[in-house]
Short mmCIF file of C-alpha atoms in Angstrom, two decimals:
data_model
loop_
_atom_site.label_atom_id
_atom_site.label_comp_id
_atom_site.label_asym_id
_atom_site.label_seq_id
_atom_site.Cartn_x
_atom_site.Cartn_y
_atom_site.Cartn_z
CA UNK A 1 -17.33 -46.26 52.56
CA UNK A 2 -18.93 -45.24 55.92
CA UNK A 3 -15.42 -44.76 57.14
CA UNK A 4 -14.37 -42.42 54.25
CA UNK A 5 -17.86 -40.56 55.10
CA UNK A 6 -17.13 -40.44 58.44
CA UNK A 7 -13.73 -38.74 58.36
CA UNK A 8 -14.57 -36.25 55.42
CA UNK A 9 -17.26 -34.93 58.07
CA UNK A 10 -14.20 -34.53 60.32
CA UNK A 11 -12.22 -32.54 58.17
CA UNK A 12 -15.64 -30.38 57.16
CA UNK A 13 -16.66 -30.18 60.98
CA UNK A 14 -12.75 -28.80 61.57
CA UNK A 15 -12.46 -26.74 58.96
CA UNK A 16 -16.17 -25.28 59.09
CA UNK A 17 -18.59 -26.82 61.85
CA UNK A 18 -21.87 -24.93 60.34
CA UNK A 19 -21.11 -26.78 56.95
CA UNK A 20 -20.75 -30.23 58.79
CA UNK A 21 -23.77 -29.33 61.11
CA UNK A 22 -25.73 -28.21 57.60
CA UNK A 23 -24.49 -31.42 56.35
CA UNK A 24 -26.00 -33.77 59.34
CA UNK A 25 -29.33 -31.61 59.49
CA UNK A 26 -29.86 -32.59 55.84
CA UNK A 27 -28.99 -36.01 56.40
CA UNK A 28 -31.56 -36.60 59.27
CA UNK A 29 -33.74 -35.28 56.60
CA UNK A 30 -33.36 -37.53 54.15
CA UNK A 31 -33.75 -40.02 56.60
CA UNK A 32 -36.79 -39.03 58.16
CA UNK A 33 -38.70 -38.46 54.91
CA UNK A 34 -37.16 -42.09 53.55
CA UNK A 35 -39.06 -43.62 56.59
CA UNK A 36 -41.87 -41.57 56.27
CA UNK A 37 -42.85 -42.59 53.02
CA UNK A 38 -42.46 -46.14 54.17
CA UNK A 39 -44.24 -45.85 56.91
CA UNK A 40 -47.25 -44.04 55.74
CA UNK A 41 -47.31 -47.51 53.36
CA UNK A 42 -46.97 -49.72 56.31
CA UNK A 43 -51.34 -50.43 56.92
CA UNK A 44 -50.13 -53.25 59.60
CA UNK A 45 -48.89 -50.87 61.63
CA UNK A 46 -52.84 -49.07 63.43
CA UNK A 47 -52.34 -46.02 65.78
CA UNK A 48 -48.48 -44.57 64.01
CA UNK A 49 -49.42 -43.36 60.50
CA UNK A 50 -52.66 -41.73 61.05
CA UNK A 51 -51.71 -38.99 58.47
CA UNK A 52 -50.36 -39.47 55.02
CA UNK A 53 -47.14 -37.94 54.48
CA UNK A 54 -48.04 -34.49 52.46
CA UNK A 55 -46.58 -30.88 51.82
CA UNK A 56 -46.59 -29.89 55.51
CA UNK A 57 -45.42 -32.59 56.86
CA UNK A 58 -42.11 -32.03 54.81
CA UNK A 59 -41.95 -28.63 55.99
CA UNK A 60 -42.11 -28.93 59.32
CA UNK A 61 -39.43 -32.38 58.95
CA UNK A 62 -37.32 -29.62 57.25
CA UNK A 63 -37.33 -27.10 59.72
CA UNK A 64 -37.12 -29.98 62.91
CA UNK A 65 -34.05 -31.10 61.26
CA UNK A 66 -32.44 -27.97 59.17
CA UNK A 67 -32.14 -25.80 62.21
CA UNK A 68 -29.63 -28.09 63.95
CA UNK A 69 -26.89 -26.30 61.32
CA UNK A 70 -26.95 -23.29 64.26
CA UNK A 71 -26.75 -26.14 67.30
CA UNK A 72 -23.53 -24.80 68.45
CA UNK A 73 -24.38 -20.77 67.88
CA UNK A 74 -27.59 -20.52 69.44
CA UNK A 75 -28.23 -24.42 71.14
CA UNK A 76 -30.90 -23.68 73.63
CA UNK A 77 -32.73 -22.16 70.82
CA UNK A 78 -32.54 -24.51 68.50
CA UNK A 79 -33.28 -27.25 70.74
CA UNK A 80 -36.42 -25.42 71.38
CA UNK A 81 -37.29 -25.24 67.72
CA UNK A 82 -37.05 -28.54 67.55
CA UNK A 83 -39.31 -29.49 70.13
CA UNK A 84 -41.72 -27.10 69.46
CA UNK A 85 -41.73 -28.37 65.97
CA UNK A 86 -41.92 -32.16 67.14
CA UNK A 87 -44.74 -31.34 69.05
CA UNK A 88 -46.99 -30.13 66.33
CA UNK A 89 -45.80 -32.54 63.57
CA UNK A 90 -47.23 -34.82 66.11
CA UNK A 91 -50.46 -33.62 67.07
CA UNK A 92 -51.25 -32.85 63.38
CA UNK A 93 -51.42 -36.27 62.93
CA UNK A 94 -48.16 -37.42 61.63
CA UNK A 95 -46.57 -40.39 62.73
CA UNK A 96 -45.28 -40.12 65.90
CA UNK A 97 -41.91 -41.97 65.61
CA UNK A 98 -40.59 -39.57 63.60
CA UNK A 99 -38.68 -36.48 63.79
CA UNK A 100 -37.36 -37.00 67.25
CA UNK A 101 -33.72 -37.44 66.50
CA UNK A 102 -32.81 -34.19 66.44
CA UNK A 103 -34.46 -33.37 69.74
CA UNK A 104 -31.85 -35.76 71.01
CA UNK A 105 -28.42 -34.40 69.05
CA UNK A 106 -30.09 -30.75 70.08
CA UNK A 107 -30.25 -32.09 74.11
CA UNK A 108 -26.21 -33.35 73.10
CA UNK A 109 -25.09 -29.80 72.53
CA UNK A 110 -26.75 -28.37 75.01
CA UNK A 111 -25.35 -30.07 77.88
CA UNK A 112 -22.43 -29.92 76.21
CA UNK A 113 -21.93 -26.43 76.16
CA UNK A 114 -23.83 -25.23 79.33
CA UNK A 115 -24.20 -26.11 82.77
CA UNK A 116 -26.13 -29.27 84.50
CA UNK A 117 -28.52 -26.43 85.85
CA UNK A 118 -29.39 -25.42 82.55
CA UNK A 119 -28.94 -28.63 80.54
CA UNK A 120 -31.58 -30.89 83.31
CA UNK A 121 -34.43 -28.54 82.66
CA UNK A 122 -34.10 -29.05 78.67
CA UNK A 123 -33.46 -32.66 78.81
CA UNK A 124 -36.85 -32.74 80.82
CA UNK A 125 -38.66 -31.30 78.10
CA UNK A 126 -36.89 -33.51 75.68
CA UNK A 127 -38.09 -36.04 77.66
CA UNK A 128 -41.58 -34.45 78.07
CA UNK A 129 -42.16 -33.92 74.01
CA UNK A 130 -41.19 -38.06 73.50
CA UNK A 131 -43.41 -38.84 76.35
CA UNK A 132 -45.89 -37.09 74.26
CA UNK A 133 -45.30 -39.12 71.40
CA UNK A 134 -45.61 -41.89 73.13
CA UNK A 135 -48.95 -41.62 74.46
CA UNK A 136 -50.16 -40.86 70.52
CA UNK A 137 -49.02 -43.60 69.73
CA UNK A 138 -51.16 -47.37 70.70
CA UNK A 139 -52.01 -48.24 74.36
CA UNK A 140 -50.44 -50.89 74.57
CA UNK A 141 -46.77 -49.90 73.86
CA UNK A 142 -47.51 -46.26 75.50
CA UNK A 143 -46.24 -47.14 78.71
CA UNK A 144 -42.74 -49.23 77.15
CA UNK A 145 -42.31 -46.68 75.11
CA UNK A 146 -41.58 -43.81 77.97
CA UNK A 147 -39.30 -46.27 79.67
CA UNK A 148 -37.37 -46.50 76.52
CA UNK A 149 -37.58 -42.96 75.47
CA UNK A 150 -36.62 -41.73 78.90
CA UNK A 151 -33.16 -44.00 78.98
CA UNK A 152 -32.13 -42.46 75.52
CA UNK A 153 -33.05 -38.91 76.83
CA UNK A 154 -30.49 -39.79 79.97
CA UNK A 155 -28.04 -41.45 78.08
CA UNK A 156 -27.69 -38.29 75.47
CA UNK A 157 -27.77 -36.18 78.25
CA UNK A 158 -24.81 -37.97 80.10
CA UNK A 159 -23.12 -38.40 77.22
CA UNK A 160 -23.30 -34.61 76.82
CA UNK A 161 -22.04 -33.65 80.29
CA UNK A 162 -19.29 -36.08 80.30
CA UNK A 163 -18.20 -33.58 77.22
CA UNK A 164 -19.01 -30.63 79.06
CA UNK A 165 -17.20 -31.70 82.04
CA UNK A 166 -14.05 -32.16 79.86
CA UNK A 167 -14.16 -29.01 78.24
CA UNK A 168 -14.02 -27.26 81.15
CA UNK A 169 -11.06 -29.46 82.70
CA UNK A 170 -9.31 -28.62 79.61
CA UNK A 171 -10.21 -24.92 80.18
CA UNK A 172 -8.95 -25.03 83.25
CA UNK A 173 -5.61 -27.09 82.69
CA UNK A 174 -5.41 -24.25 80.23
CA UNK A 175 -5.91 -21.14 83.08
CA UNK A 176 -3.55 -23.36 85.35
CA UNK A 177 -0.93 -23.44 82.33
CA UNK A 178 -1.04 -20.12 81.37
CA UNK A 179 -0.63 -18.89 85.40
CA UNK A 180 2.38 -21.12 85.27
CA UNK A 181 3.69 -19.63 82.22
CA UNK A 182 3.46 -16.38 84.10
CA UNK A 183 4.80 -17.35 87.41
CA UNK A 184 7.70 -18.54 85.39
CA UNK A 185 8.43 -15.07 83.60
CA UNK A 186 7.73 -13.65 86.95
CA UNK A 187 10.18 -16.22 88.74
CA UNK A 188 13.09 -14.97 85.78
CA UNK A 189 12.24 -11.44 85.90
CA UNK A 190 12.92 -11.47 89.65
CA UNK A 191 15.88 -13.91 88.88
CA UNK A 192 17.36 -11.01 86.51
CA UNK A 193 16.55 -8.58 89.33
CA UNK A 194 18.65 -10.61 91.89
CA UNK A 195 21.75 -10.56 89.28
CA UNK A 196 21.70 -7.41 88.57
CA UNK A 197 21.15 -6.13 92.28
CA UNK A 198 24.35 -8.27 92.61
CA UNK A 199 26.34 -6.92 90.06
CA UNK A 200 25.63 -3.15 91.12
CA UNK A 201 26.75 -4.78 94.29
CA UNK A 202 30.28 -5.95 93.15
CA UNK A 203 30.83 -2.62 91.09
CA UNK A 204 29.59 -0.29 93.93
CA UNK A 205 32.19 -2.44 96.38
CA UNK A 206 35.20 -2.22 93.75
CA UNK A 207 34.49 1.43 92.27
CA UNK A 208 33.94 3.27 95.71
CA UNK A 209 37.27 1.74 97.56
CA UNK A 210 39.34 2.02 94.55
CA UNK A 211 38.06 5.58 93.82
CA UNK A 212 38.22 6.69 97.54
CA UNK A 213 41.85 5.87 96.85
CA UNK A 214 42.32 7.43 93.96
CA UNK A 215 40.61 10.96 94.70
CA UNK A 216 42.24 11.45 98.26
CA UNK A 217 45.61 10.16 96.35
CA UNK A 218 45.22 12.72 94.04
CA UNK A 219 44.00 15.37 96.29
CA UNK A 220 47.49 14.53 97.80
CA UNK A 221 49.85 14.80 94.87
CA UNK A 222 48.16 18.34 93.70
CA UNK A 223 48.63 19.85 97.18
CA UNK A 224 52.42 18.61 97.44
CA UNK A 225 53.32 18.86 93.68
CA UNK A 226 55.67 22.10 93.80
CA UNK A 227 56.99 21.25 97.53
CA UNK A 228 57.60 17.60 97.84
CA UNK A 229 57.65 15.93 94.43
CA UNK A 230 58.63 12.75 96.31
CA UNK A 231 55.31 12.40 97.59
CA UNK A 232 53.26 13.61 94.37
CA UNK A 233 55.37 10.82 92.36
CA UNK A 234 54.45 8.04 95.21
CA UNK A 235 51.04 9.70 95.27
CA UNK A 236 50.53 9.25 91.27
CA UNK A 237 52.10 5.77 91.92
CA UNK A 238 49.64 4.65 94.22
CA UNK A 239 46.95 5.95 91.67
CA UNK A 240 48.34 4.28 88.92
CA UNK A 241 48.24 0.72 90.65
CA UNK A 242 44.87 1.62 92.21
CA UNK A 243 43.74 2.13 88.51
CA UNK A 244 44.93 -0.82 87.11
CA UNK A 245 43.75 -3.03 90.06
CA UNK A 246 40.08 -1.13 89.72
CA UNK A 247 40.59 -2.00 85.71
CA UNK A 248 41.13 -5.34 86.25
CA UNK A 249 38.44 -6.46 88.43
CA UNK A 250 35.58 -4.83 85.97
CA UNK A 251 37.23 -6.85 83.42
CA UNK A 252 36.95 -9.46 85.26
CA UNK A 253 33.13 -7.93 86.17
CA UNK A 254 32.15 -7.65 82.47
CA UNK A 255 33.63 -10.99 81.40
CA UNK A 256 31.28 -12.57 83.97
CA UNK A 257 28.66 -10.97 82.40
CA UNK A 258 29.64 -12.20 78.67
CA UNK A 259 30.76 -15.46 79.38
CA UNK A 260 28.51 -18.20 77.58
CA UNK A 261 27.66 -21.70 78.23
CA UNK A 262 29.67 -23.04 75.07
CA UNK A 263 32.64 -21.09 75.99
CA UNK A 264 35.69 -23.27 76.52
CA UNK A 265 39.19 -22.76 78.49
CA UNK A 266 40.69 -21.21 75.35
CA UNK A 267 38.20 -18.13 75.85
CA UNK A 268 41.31 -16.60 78.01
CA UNK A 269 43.57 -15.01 75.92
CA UNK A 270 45.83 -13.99 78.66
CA UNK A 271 44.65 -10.96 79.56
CA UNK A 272 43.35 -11.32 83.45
CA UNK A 273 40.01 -11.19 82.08
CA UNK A 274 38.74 -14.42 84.35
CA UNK A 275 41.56 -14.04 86.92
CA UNK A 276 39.59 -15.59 90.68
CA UNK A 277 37.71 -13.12 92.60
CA UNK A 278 39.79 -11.66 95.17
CA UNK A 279 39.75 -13.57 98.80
CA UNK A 280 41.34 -12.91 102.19
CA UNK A 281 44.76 -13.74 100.80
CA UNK A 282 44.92 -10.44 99.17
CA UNK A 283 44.12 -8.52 102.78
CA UNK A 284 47.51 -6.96 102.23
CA UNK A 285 47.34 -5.34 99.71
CA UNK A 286 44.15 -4.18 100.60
CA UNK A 287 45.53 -2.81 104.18
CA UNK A 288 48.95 -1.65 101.99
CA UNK A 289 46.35 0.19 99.72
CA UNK A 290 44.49 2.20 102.34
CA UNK A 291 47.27 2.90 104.54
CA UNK A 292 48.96 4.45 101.50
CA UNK A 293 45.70 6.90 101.15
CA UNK A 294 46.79 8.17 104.48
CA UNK A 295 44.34 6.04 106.94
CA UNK A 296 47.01 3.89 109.33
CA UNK A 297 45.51 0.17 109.44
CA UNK A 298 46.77 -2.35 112.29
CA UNK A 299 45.71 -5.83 111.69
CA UNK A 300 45.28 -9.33 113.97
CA UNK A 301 44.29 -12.59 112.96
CA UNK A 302 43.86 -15.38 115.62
CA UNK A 303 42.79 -19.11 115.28
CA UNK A 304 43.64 -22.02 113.34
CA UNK A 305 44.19 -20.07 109.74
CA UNK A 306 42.60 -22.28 107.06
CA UNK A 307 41.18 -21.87 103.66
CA UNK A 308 37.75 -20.39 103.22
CA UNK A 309 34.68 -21.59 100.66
CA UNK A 310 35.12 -19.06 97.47
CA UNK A 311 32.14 -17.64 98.24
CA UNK A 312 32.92 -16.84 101.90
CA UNK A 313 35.92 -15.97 101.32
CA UNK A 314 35.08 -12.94 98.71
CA UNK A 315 32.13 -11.67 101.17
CA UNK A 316 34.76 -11.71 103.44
CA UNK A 317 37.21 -9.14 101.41
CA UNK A 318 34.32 -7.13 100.37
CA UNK A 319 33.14 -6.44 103.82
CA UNK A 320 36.70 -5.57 104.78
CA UNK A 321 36.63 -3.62 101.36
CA UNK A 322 33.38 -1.62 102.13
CA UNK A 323 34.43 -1.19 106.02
CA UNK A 324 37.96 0.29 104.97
CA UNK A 325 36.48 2.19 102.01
CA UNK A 326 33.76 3.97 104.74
CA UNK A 327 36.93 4.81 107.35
CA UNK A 328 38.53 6.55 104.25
CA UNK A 329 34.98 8.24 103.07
CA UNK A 330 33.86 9.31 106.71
CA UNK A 331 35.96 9.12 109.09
CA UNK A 332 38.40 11.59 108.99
CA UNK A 333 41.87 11.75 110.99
CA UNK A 334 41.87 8.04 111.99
CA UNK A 335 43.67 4.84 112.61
CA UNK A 336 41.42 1.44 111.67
CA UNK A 337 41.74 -1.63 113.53
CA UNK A 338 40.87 -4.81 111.66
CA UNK A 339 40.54 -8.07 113.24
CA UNK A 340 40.01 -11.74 112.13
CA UNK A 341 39.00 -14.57 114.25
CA UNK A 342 38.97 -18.47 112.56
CA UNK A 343 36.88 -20.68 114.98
CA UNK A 344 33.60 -22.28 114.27
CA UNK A 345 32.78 -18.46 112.86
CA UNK A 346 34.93 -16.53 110.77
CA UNK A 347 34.48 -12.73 112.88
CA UNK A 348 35.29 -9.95 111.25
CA UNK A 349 36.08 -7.06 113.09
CA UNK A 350 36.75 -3.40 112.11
CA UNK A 351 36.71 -0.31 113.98
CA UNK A 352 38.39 3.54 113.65
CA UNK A 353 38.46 6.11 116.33
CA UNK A 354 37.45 9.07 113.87
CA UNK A 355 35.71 12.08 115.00
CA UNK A 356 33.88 12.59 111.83
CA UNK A 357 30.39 11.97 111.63
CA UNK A 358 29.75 8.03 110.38
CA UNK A 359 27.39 6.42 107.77
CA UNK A 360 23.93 6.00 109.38
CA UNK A 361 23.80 2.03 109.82
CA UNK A 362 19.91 2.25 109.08
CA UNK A 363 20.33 4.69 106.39
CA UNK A 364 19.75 4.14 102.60
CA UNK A 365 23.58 3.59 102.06
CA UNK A 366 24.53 0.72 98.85
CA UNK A 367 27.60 0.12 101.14
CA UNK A 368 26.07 -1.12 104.53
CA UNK A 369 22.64 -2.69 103.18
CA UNK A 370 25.05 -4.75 100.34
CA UNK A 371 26.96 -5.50 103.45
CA UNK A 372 23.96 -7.16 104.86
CA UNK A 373 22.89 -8.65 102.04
CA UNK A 374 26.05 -10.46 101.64
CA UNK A 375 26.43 -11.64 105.08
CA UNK A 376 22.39 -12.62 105.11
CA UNK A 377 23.42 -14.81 102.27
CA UNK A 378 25.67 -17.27 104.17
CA UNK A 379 23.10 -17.29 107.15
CA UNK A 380 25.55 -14.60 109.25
CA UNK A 381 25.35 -11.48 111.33
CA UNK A 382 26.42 -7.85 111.04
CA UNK A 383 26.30 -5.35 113.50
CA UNK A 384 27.18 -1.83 112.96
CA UNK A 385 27.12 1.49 115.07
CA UNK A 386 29.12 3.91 117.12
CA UNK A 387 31.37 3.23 119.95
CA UNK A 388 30.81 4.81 123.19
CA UNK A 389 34.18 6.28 123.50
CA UNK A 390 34.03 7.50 119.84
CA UNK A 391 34.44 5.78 115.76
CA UNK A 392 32.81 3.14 114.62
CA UNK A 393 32.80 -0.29 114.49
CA UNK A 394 31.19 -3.20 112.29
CA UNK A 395 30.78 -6.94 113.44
CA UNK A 396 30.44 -9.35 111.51
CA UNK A 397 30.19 -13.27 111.77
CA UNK A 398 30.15 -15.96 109.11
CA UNK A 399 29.30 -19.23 109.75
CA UNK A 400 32.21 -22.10 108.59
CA UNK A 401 32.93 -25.86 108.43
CA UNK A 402 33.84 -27.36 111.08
CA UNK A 403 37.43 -27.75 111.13
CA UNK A 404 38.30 -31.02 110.02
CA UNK A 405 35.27 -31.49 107.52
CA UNK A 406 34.83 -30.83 103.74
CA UNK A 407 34.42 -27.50 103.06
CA UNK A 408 31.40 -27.47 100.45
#
């Protein structure tokens, strides 16, 4: 039965506390007036019931013990209520050990809502209204009695901060929780960033070199349509390769960017859409490409010639990309010079000998700060600037395997 009653209060004090704290204020009540009207019986018991139990003495048990239904709205206040109502139940003459629980369950919420600097002061005069009780009562148990009284005061008012100290642990696991929800959204929102600085990266290196191409190819066929259709027809060649080369990469771009974890090999239906990004082993037709736009390219590669990391090996073709694509853009009249080195490094070397004013290397450029970017990525350098005898030239190193270890 008192199992049942307990967990009914439960459910009340969830689903409505002031109902459950209404509840345990009439309780207290009913207990105080049962032992009230036993006590004011009890003749054996000189110096407690001085006062038979009457209309005012229920009042005032009423309000001592109603007002705790507002304990958790107003606390301090209704912990003084119930003092100040102790008090004078008392010194009218009514039996002193009565109506002092709810001091006590008042003193609970209190330091179990508010701070030890708040809470100490009330649980003194808690502590001061029972020691007043005590000293109505006889002489000889006076002294016993504030002992007693004062370990219940401390024990209620432990008991109180122990719950006041895990509320706010539990407020603050909450704070911390919610700061590391938000340093999470902050950590993908700056992921998302990163990707899609990356991806205007890849399109900006594969649109500007293919369209450099393609705008001085057709600048060439228009101006030697009527006189040398030869050329136009090689020039509209070379555009029409450039254009499905350009096509195919954003394919391969935009398939990237649709590809799904529960995607399987059959995705490919053929079409080039996940062909490999493009490496140093296309060079060729990268050099083929540009010298075909009018821009004469002589190539060297030196050292032991071995196969790159993927990722390497496209920064590698995009710098050349970007380099060759600026010699088309800015240099003018000009023959390019392109240069790889395998050692420890992988240097990349390209230079012109163009007239034509070249891209500021501290400037706002996509081409030269993506250049960076890439190379910062594999822990490498770039250098780029003008030559003292006239061009320019970019330097760039990437750091590689040793040879003869695991490339990873």
């Amino acid at each position: 039965m008192r199992a049942k009653m307990l967990s009914s209060l439960r459910r009340i004090a969830a689903m409505n506390p002031f109902a459950a704290d209404l509840i345990l204020g009439v309780m207290v009540v009913g207990v105080s007036v049962l032992f009230g009207l036993l006590l004011s019986e009890d003749a054996t018991a000189p110096g407690h019931a001085q006062r038979p139990w009457d209309a005012a003495g229920m009042g005032l048990t009423l309000v001592a013990n109603l007002v705790l239904a507002w304990r958790r709205r107003a606390p301090l206040t209704v912990l003084a209520i119930a003092c100040v109502t102790g008090i004078v139940f008392h010194l009218l003459g009514y039996d002193v050990r009565l109506n002092e629980a709810a001091q006590l369950l008042a003193l609970y919420t209190v330091a179990s809502r508010r701070l030890p600097a708040v809470s100490v002061p009330c649980a003194l005069a808690v502590a001061a209204a029972w020691w007043h009780a005590a000293f109505l009562g006889p002489d000889d148990f006076a002294w016993p009695n504030v002992v007693q009284v004062s370990l219940f005061v401390a024990v209620v008012w432990l008991f109180g901060n122990r719950t006041w100290v895990l509320r706010e642990r539990n407020k603050q696991l909450a704070r911390l929780t919610e700061q590391l929800r938000r340093d999470q959204e902050d950590k993908a929102r700056r992921a998302v960033t990163e990707e899609r600085v990356r991806i205007a990266r890849e399109l900006h290196d594969v649109v500007a070199h293919h369209m450099s191409v393609i705008v001085i190819q057709a600048g060439l066929a228009r101006y030697v349509f009527g006189s040398d259709p030869a050329t136009a027809r090689g020039a509209l060649a070379t555009i029409a390769d450039t254009g499905s080369e350009v096509m195919a990469e954003m394919r391969r771009l935009l398939a990237v960017l649709r590809i799904d974890t529960d995607d399987t090999d059959d995705t490919d239906d053929g079409d080039g859409s996940y062909d490999p990004a493009p490496g140093l082993d296309r060079l060729h037709h990268l050099v083929e490409r540009v010298r075909s736009a009018g821009v004469p390219v002589e190539t060297s590669i030196t050292g032991a010639v071995r196969p790159l990391p993927p990722g390497i090996d496209l920064c590698a073709y995009r710098i050349l990309q970007e380099c060759l694509t600026n010699v088309l853009k800015h240099a003018g009249p000009a023959t390019a010079q392109v240069s790889l080195h395998y050692g420890a490094d992988l240097e990349l070397r390209v230079s012109d000998d163009g007239r034509a004013a070249p891209p500021d290397p501290q400037g706002d450029g996509h081409g030269l700060i993506g250049m960076r970017e890439r190379v910062k990525l594999y822990k490498g350098t770039a250098k780029a600037g003008s030559q003292p005898s006239g061009g320019f030239e970019v330097v760039v190193t990437l750091p590689l395997t040793p040879p003869g270890e695991p490339n990873r």
